[in-house]
């Protein structure tokens, strides 16, 4: 059986500079972690467990010295990658729950805020990176489109690129709003199921508080596309749950035991209807926000959420194709083909240089000669890469 190793630590050696000299902390640590498996590092205090874990995350103290070894994650040595590359891995792929909450959590800030802070910051950073990459590729596409069809088309192509960017932003805003409401509805379904299950097991619950919390979250489901044809039902069911909460009386304890919750049949029915309604909103046909984003950009005053979603999707797609996308794709195809053919011609000149360099490095050479040739060759190889190609060779 072939092991799928997600993490490999090989002969790791770590020391620390101190006022009394170099302190050897970790010596020749090696272990493998298979994908989907659990691996425990056990040892007495000061044996190097935390140091090893921090080395994997790249968060060792400034006086640390990594004297040797490798930390391979998915085949990539984490000790040799840049901080920018590590930033993409740390938190998303590898994370750490620290053992001492008093040193990790701020006692005057709510725990929920502290726990979610990293996720929010990471998400914002990922969005910034994605937006920057999108703008970079869009600019590159524009220049290749112009080169392919001629400079006289620059004004038209620049205007089309600007329009494409604008309606993509509009589509993203619409979809983010929809996703927020969809996520809220999904959480309500999950919470109702858990609440009803706990009640069926006669668990002690704060019924009134739970119902009021569900109503509070239902009122935040406001996206017009998500609530289309359901807004009145959501409002009606919210009022019904509040009424159930106001009428509820907790059962009294019997024989000195703490009583569990026995929900009225009307409350269970109301919660079941809310659950079905939330599922119905989630399962309905999803709007095509890419097409709708363009339609809304050109028709800002039209109330699109009142149009049945299937009809709206067809209408928006037809409008986008006729008004913009068919022509844009024609320019785009020419630009992508131009980028490919230009890179292909450059590759033809780079390949002989690579072969020449291979022979050079197999022989005798001075360091200065090697560095100079490497610098020139790197620039040639870089220029031969088609940056518009999705999968790069």
Coordinates of C-alpha atoms in Angstrom, one line a residue:
X1 CA 0.0 0.0 0.0
X2 CA 1.4 3.4 -1.0
X3 CA 1.3 6.0 1.8
X4 CA 0.0 9.5 0.9
X5 CA 2.3 11.7 3.0
X6 CA 1.0 15.2 3.5
X7 CA 3.8 16.2 5.9
X8 CA 7.3 15.0 6.2
X9 CA 9.8 16.2 8.8
X10 CA 13.4 15.0 8.1
X11 CA 16.4 15.4 10.5
X12 CA 15.2 18.7 11.9
X13 CA 17.8 20.5 13.9
X14 CA 16.9 23.8 15.8
X15 CA 18.9 25.9 18.2
X16 CA 18.5 29.3 19.9
X17 CA 21.0 32.1 20.4
X18 CA 21.1 33.1 24.1
X19 CA 23.3 35.3 26.2
X20 CA 25.0 32.2 27.5
X21 CA 25.7 30.8 24.0
X22 CA 23.8 28.5 21.6
X23 CA 21.1 26.4 23.1
X24 CA 20.4 23.1 21.2
X25 CA 16.6 22.6 21.3
X26 CA 15.7 20.0 18.7
X27 CA 18.0 17.4 17.3
X28 CA 17.4 15.1 14.3
X29 CA 13.6 15.0 14.6
X30 CA 12.0 12.9 11.8
X31 CA 8.3 11.9 11.3
X32 CA 5.7 11.5 8.6
X33 CA 2.0 12.4 8.7
X34 CA -0.3 10.6 6.3
X35 CA -3.3 12.4 4.8
X36 CA -6.4 11.8 6.9
X37 CA -4.4 10.4 9.9
X38 CA -3.7 11.7 13.4
X39 CA -0.2 12.0 14.7
X40 CA 0.7 12.8 18.3
X41 CA 4.0 14.2 19.5
X42 CA 4.4 13.4 23.2
X43 CA 7.2 14.4 25.6
X44 CA 8.0 16.1 28.8
X45 CA 8.1 19.9 29.2
X46 CA 11.0 21.4 27.3
X47 CA 11.5 18.4 25.0
X48 CA 10.9 20.4 21.9
X49 CA 7.2 19.7 21.0
X50 CA 6.2 23.4 20.6
X51 CA 9.5 24.3 18.9
X52 CA 8.9 21.6 16.3
X53 CA 5.3 22.7 15.8
X54 CA 6.2 26.4 15.5
X55 CA 9.0 25.5 13.0
X56 CA 6.3 23.8 10.8
X57 CA 4.2 27.0 10.9
X58 CA 7.2 29.2 10.4
X59 CA 6.6 31.2 13.6
X60 CA 9.8 30.5 15.6
X61 CA 11.3 33.3 17.7
X62 CA 13.8 35.7 16.1
X63 CA 16.8 34.1 17.9
X64 CA 16.1 30.7 16.5
X65 CA 18.6 28.9 14.2
X66 CA 17.4 26.1 11.9
X67 CA 20.7 24.2 11.5
X68 CA 19.4 21.5 9.2
X69 CA 16.7 19.3 8.0
X70 CA 13.6 19.6 5.8
X71 CA 9.9 20.2 6.5
X72 CA 8.0 18.9 3.4
X73 CA 4.3 19.8 3.0
X74 CA 2.8 18.3 -0.1
X75 CA 6.4 17.9 -1.4
X76 CA 7.3 21.6 -0.8
X77 CA 10.0 22.4 1.7
X78 CA 8.5 25.0 4.1
X79 CA 12.0 26.0 5.3
X80 CA 12.9 27.3 1.8
X81 CA 9.7 29.1 0.7
X82 CA 9.1 32.9 1.0
X83 CA 7.0 34.5 3.7
X84 CA 4.4 35.4 1.0
X85 CA 4.1 31.7 0.0
X86 CA 4.0 30.7 3.7
X87 CA 1.2 33.2 4.3
X88 CA -1.0 31.3 1.9
X89 CA -0.4 28.0 3.7
X90 CA -0.4 29.3 7.3
X91 CA -4.0 29.3 8.6
X92 CA -5.5 27.9 5.4
X93 CA -3.6 24.6 5.2
X94 CA -1.7 24.4 8.5
X95 CA -2.9 25.9 11.8
X96 CA -2.2 25.6 15.5
X97 CA -4.4 25.8 18.6
X98 CA -2.1 27.0 21.4
X99 CA -2.2 25.3 24.7
X100 CA -2.3 28.3 27.0
X101 CA -5.4 30.4 26.4
X102 CA -4.3 33.1 28.9
X103 CA -1.3 33.9 26.7
X104 CA -3.3 33.5 23.4
X105 CA -6.6 35.2 24.2
X106 CA -7.3 38.8 25.2
X107 CA -9.4 38.7 28.4
X108 CA -11.2 42.0 27.6
X109 CA -12.3 41.0 24.1
X110 CA -15.1 38.4 23.5
X111 CA -13.8 35.0 22.5
X112 CA -16.0 34.8 19.5
X113 CA -14.5 38.0 18.0
X114 CA -11.0 36.7 18.6
X115 CA -11.6 33.3 17.1
X116 CA -13.3 34.8 14.0
X117 CA -10.8 37.6 13.5
X118 CA -8.2 35.5 11.8
X119 CA -10.8 34.0 9.4
X120 CA -12.1 37.5 8.5
X121 CA -8.7 38.9 8.0
X122 CA -7.6 35.9 5.9
X123 CA -10.7 36.1 3.8
X124 CA -10.2 39.8 3.1
X125 CA -6.6 39.1 2.2
X126 CA -7.6 36.3 -0.2
X127 CA -10.1 38.6 -1.8
X128 CA -7.5 41.3 -2.3
X129 CA -5.1 38.8 -3.8
X130 CA -7.9 37.5 -6.1
X131 CA -8.9 41.0 -7.2
X132 CA -5.2 42.0 -7.9
X133 CA -4.7 38.8 -9.9
X134 CA -8.0 39.5 -11.8
X135 CA -6.9 43.0 -12.7
X136 CA -3.5 41.9 -13.7
X137 CA -4.9 39.2 -16.1
X138 CA -7.5 41.6 -17.5
X139 CA -4.9 44.2 -18.2
X140 CA -2.7 41.6 -19.9
X141 CA -5.7 40.3 -22.0
X142 CA -6.4 43.9 -23.1
X143 CA -2.9 44.5 -24.4
X144 CA -2.9 41.1 -26.3
X145 CA -6.3 41.9 -27.8
X146 CA -5.0 45.3 -29.0
X147 CA -1.9 43.7 -30.4
X148 CA -3.9 41.1 -32.2
X149 CA -6.4 43.4 -33.9
X150 CA -4.4 46.6 -34.3
X151 CA -3.9 49.9 -32.3
X152 CA -6.9 51.5 -34.0
X153 CA -9.1 49.3 -32.0
X154 CA -7.6 50.4 -28.6
X155 CA -10.4 52.8 -27.6
X156 CA -13.1 50.3 -28.3
X157 CA -11.3 47.4 -26.5
X158 CA -10.4 49.6 -23.5
X159 CA -14.1 50.5 -23.2
X160 CA -15.1 46.9 -23.4
X161 CA -12.5 45.8 -20.8
X162 CA -13.8 48.6 -18.5
X163 CA -17.4 47.4 -19.0
X164 CA -16.4 43.8 -18.3
X165 CA -14.7 44.8 -15.0
X166 CA -17.7 46.9 -13.9
X167 CA -20.3 44.3 -14.5
X168 CA -18.1 41.6 -12.9
X169 CA -18.0 43.8 -9.8
X170 CA -21.8 44.3 -9.9
X171 CA -22.3 40.5 -10.3
X172 CA -20.0 39.8 -7.3
X173 CA -21.9 42.3 -5.1
X174 CA -25.2 40.6 -6.0
X175 CA -23.9 37.1 -5.5
X176 CA -22.3 38.0 -2.1
X177 CA -25.6 39.4 -0.9
X178 CA -27.4 36.2 -2.0
X179 CA -24.8 33.9 -0.5
X180 CA -25.1 35.7 2.9
X181 CA -28.9 35.1 3.0
X182 CA -28.5 31.5 1.7
X183 CA -25.9 30.8 4.5
X184 CA -28.2 32.3 7.1
X185 CA -31.1 30.2 6.0
X186 CA -28.9 27.0 6.1
X187 CA -27.8 27.8 9.6
X188 CA -31.4 28.3 10.7
X189 CA -32.4 24.9 9.3
X190 CA -29.4 23.3 11.1
X191 CA -30.3 25.0 14.4
X192 CA -34.0 24.0 14.2
X193 CA -33.1 20.4 13.6
X194 CA -30.7 20.4 16.6
X195 CA -33.2 22.2 18.8
X196 CA -36.0 19.7 18.0
X197 CA -33.7 16.8 18.5
X198 CA -32.6 18.1 21.9
X199 CA -36.2 18.7 22.9
X200 CA -37.1 15.1 21.8
X201 CA -34.5 13.9 24.3
X202 CA -36.0 16.0 27.0
X203 CA -32.9 18.2 27.3
X204 CA -33.1 21.4 29.3
X205 CA -33.3 24.3 26.7
X206 CA -34.0 28.0 26.8
X207 CA -37.0 27.8 24.4
X208 CA -38.0 31.4 24.4
X209 CA -34.4 32.7 23.8
X210 CA -33.9 30.1 21.0
X211 CA -37.1 31.1 19.2
X212 CA -36.4 34.8 19.5
X213 CA -32.9 34.2 18.1
X214 CA -34.3 32.3 15.1
X215 CA -36.7 35.2 14.4
X216 CA -33.9 37.7 14.7
X217 CA -31.9 35.9 12.1
X218 CA -34.9 35.4 9.8
X219 CA -35.3 39.1 9.7
X220 CA -31.7 39.5 8.4
X221 CA -32.5 37.4 5.3
X222 CA -33.2 40.4 3.1
X223 CA -31.6 39.7 -0.3
X224 CA -34.4 40.4 -2.8
X225 CA -33.4 37.6 -5.2
X226 CA -33.2 35.0 -2.3
X227 CA -36.5 36.1 -0.7
X228 CA -38.4 36.6 -4.0
X229 CA -42.0 35.2 -3.5
X230 CA -41.1 34.2 0.1
X231 CA -40.8 37.6 1.9
X232 CA -44.4 37.6 3.1
X233 CA -44.2 34.0 4.3
X234 CA -40.9 34.8 6.2
X235 CA -42.5 37.8 7.9
X236 CA -45.7 35.8 8.8
X237 CA -43.7 32.8 10.2
X238 CA -41.5 35.2 12.2
X239 CA -44.6 36.6 13.9
X240 CA -45.9 33.1 14.5
X241 CA -42.7 32.0 16.3
X242 CA -42.7 35.1 18.4
X243 CA -46.3 34.3 19.4
X244 CA -45.3 30.8 20.3
X245 CA -42.4 32.1 22.4
X246 CA -44.6 34.5 24.3
X247 CA -47.2 31.8 25.1
X248 CA -44.6 29.1 26.2
X249 CA -44.4 28.0 29.8
X250 CA -41.5 25.7 30.9
X251 CA -42.6 22.5 32.5
X252 CA -42.1 22.1 36.3
X253 CA -39.6 19.7 37.7
X254 CA -40.9 16.5 39.1
X255 CA -39.7 14.5 42.1
X256 CA -36.8 16.9 42.6
X257 CA -35.3 16.2 39.2
X258 CA -34.6 18.9 36.6
X259 CA -37.4 18.8 34.0
X260 CA -36.6 18.7 30.3
X261 CA -38.5 20.6 27.7
X262 CA -41.8 19.3 26.3
X263 CA -42.6 21.5 23.3
X264 CA -46.2 22.2 22.4
X265 CA -47.4 20.6 19.2
X266 CA -48.1 24.0 17.7
X267 CA -44.5 25.1 18.3
X268 CA -43.1 22.0 16.7
X269 CA -45.4 22.5 13.7
X270 CA -44.4 26.2 13.4
X271 CA -40.7 25.3 13.5
X272 CA -41.2 22.6 10.9
X273 CA -42.8 25.0 8.6
X274 CA -40.0 27.5 9.1
X275 CA -37.5 24.7 8.3
X276 CA -39.4 23.7 5.1
X277 CA -39.5 27.4 4.1
X278 CA -35.8 27.9 4.5
X279 CA -35.1 24.7 2.6
X280 CA -37.4 25.9 -0.2
X281 CA -35.5 29.2 -0.6
X282 CA -32.2 27.3 -0.6
X283 CA -33.3 24.7 -3.2
X284 CA -34.9 27.1 -5.7
X285 CA -33.1 27.9 -9.0
X286 CA -30.1 30.1 -8.5
X287 CA -29.9 33.4 -10.4
X288 CA -27.1 33.6 -13.0
X289 CA -25.4 36.6 -11.4
X290 CA -22.8 36.9 -14.1
X291 CA -25.4 37.7 -16.7
X292 CA -27.7 39.6 -14.3
X293 CA -24.8 41.8 -13.3
X294 CA -24.4 43.1 -16.8
X295 CA -28.2 43.5 -17.2
X296 CA -28.5 45.5 -14.0
X297 CA -25.5 47.7 -15.0
X298 CA -27.3 48.7 -18.2
X299 CA -30.8 48.8 -16.6
X300 CA -30.3 50.0 -13.0
X301 CA -33.9 51.0 -12.4
X302 CA -35.6 47.8 -13.4
X303 CA -36.7 45.6 -10.4
X304 CA -35.2 42.3 -11.5
X305 CA -36.0 40.3 -8.4
X306 CA -39.7 40.4 -9.3
X307 CA -39.1 38.5 -12.5
X308 CA -39.3 34.6 -12.1
X309 CA -35.6 33.5 -11.8
X310 CA -35.7 31.0 -14.8
X311 CA -37.2 33.8 -17.0
X312 CA -34.7 36.3 -15.7
X313 CA -31.7 34.0 -16.3
X314 CA -32.7 33.5 -20.0
X315 CA -33.5 37.2 -20.4
X316 CA -30.2 38.4 -18.9
X317 CA -28.2 35.8 -20.9
X318 CA -29.7 36.9 -24.2
X319 CA -29.2 40.6 -23.4
X320 CA -25.6 40.0 -22.4
X321 CA -24.7 38.0 -25.6
X322 CA -26.4 40.4 -28.0
X323 CA -25.2 43.6 -26.3
X324 CA -21.7 42.7 -25.4
X325 CA -20.4 39.2 -24.9
X326 CA -20.5 37.9 -28.5
X327 CA -18.3 40.7 -29.7
X328 CA -16.1 40.7 -26.6
X329 CA -15.4 36.9 -27.0
X330 CA -14.4 37.5 -30.6
X331 CA -11.7 40.0 -29.5
X332 CA -10.8 37.8 -26.6
X333 CA -10.2 34.7 -28.7
X334 CA -7.9 36.7 -31.0
X335 CA -6.0 38.1 -28.0
X336 CA -5.5 34.7 -26.4
X337 CA -4.4 33.2 -29.8
X338 CA -2.0 36.1 -30.2
X339 CA -0.5 35.5 -26.7
X340 CA -0.1 31.8 -27.4
X341 CA 1.5 32.2 -30.8
X342 CA 3.9 34.9 -29.5
X343 CA 5.0 32.7 -26.5
X344 CA 5.4 29.7 -28.9
X345 CA 7.8 31.6 -31.1
X346 CA 9.8 32.7 -28.0
X347 CA 9.9 29.1 -26.8
X348 CA 11.5 28.0 -30.1
X349 CA 14.4 30.4 -29.4
X350 CA 14.7 29.5 -25.7
X351 CA 14.9 25.7 -26.1
X352 CA 18.3 25.8 -28.0
X353 CA 19.6 28.2 -25.3
X354 CA 18.5 25.8 -22.6
X355 CA 20.4 23.0 -24.3
X356 CA 23.5 25.2 -24.6
X357 CA 23.2 26.1 -20.9
X358 CA 23.0 22.5 -19.9
X359 CA 26.2 21.7 -21.7
X360 CA 27.8 24.8 -20.1
X361 CA 26.9 23.8 -16.6
X362 CA 28.2 20.3 -17.1
X363 CA 31.7 21.8 -17.8
X364 CA 34.1 24.0 -15.9
X365 CA 33.0 27.6 -15.2
X366 CA 33.5 30.5 -12.9
X367 CA 30.8 31.6 -10.5
X368 CA 30.5 35.0 -12.1
X369 CA 30.0 33.4 -15.5
X370 CA 27.3 31.0 -14.1
X371 CA 25.4 33.9 -12.5
X372 CA 25.5 36.0 -15.6
X373 CA 24.2 33.2 -17.8
X374 CA 21.6 32.2 -15.3
X375 CA 20.3 35.8 -15.2
X376 CA 20.0 36.1 -18.9
X377 CA 18.5 32.6 -19.4
X378 CA 15.9 33.3 -16.6
X379 CA 14.7 36.4 -18.4
X380 CA 14.4 34.6 -21.7
X381 CA 12.4 31.7 -20.1
X382 CA 10.2 34.2 -18.3
X383 CA 9.4 36.1 -21.5
X384 CA 8.4 32.8 -23.2
X385 CA 5.7 32.0 -20.7
X386 CA 2.1 32.6 -21.9
X387 CA 0.6 34.3 -18.9
X388 CA -2.9 33.9 -20.3
X389 CA -2.6 30.2 -20.5
X390 CA -4.6 28.5 -17.6
X391 CA -2.3 25.5 -17.3
X392 CA 1.3 26.5 -17.8
X393 CA 4.0 24.1 -19.1

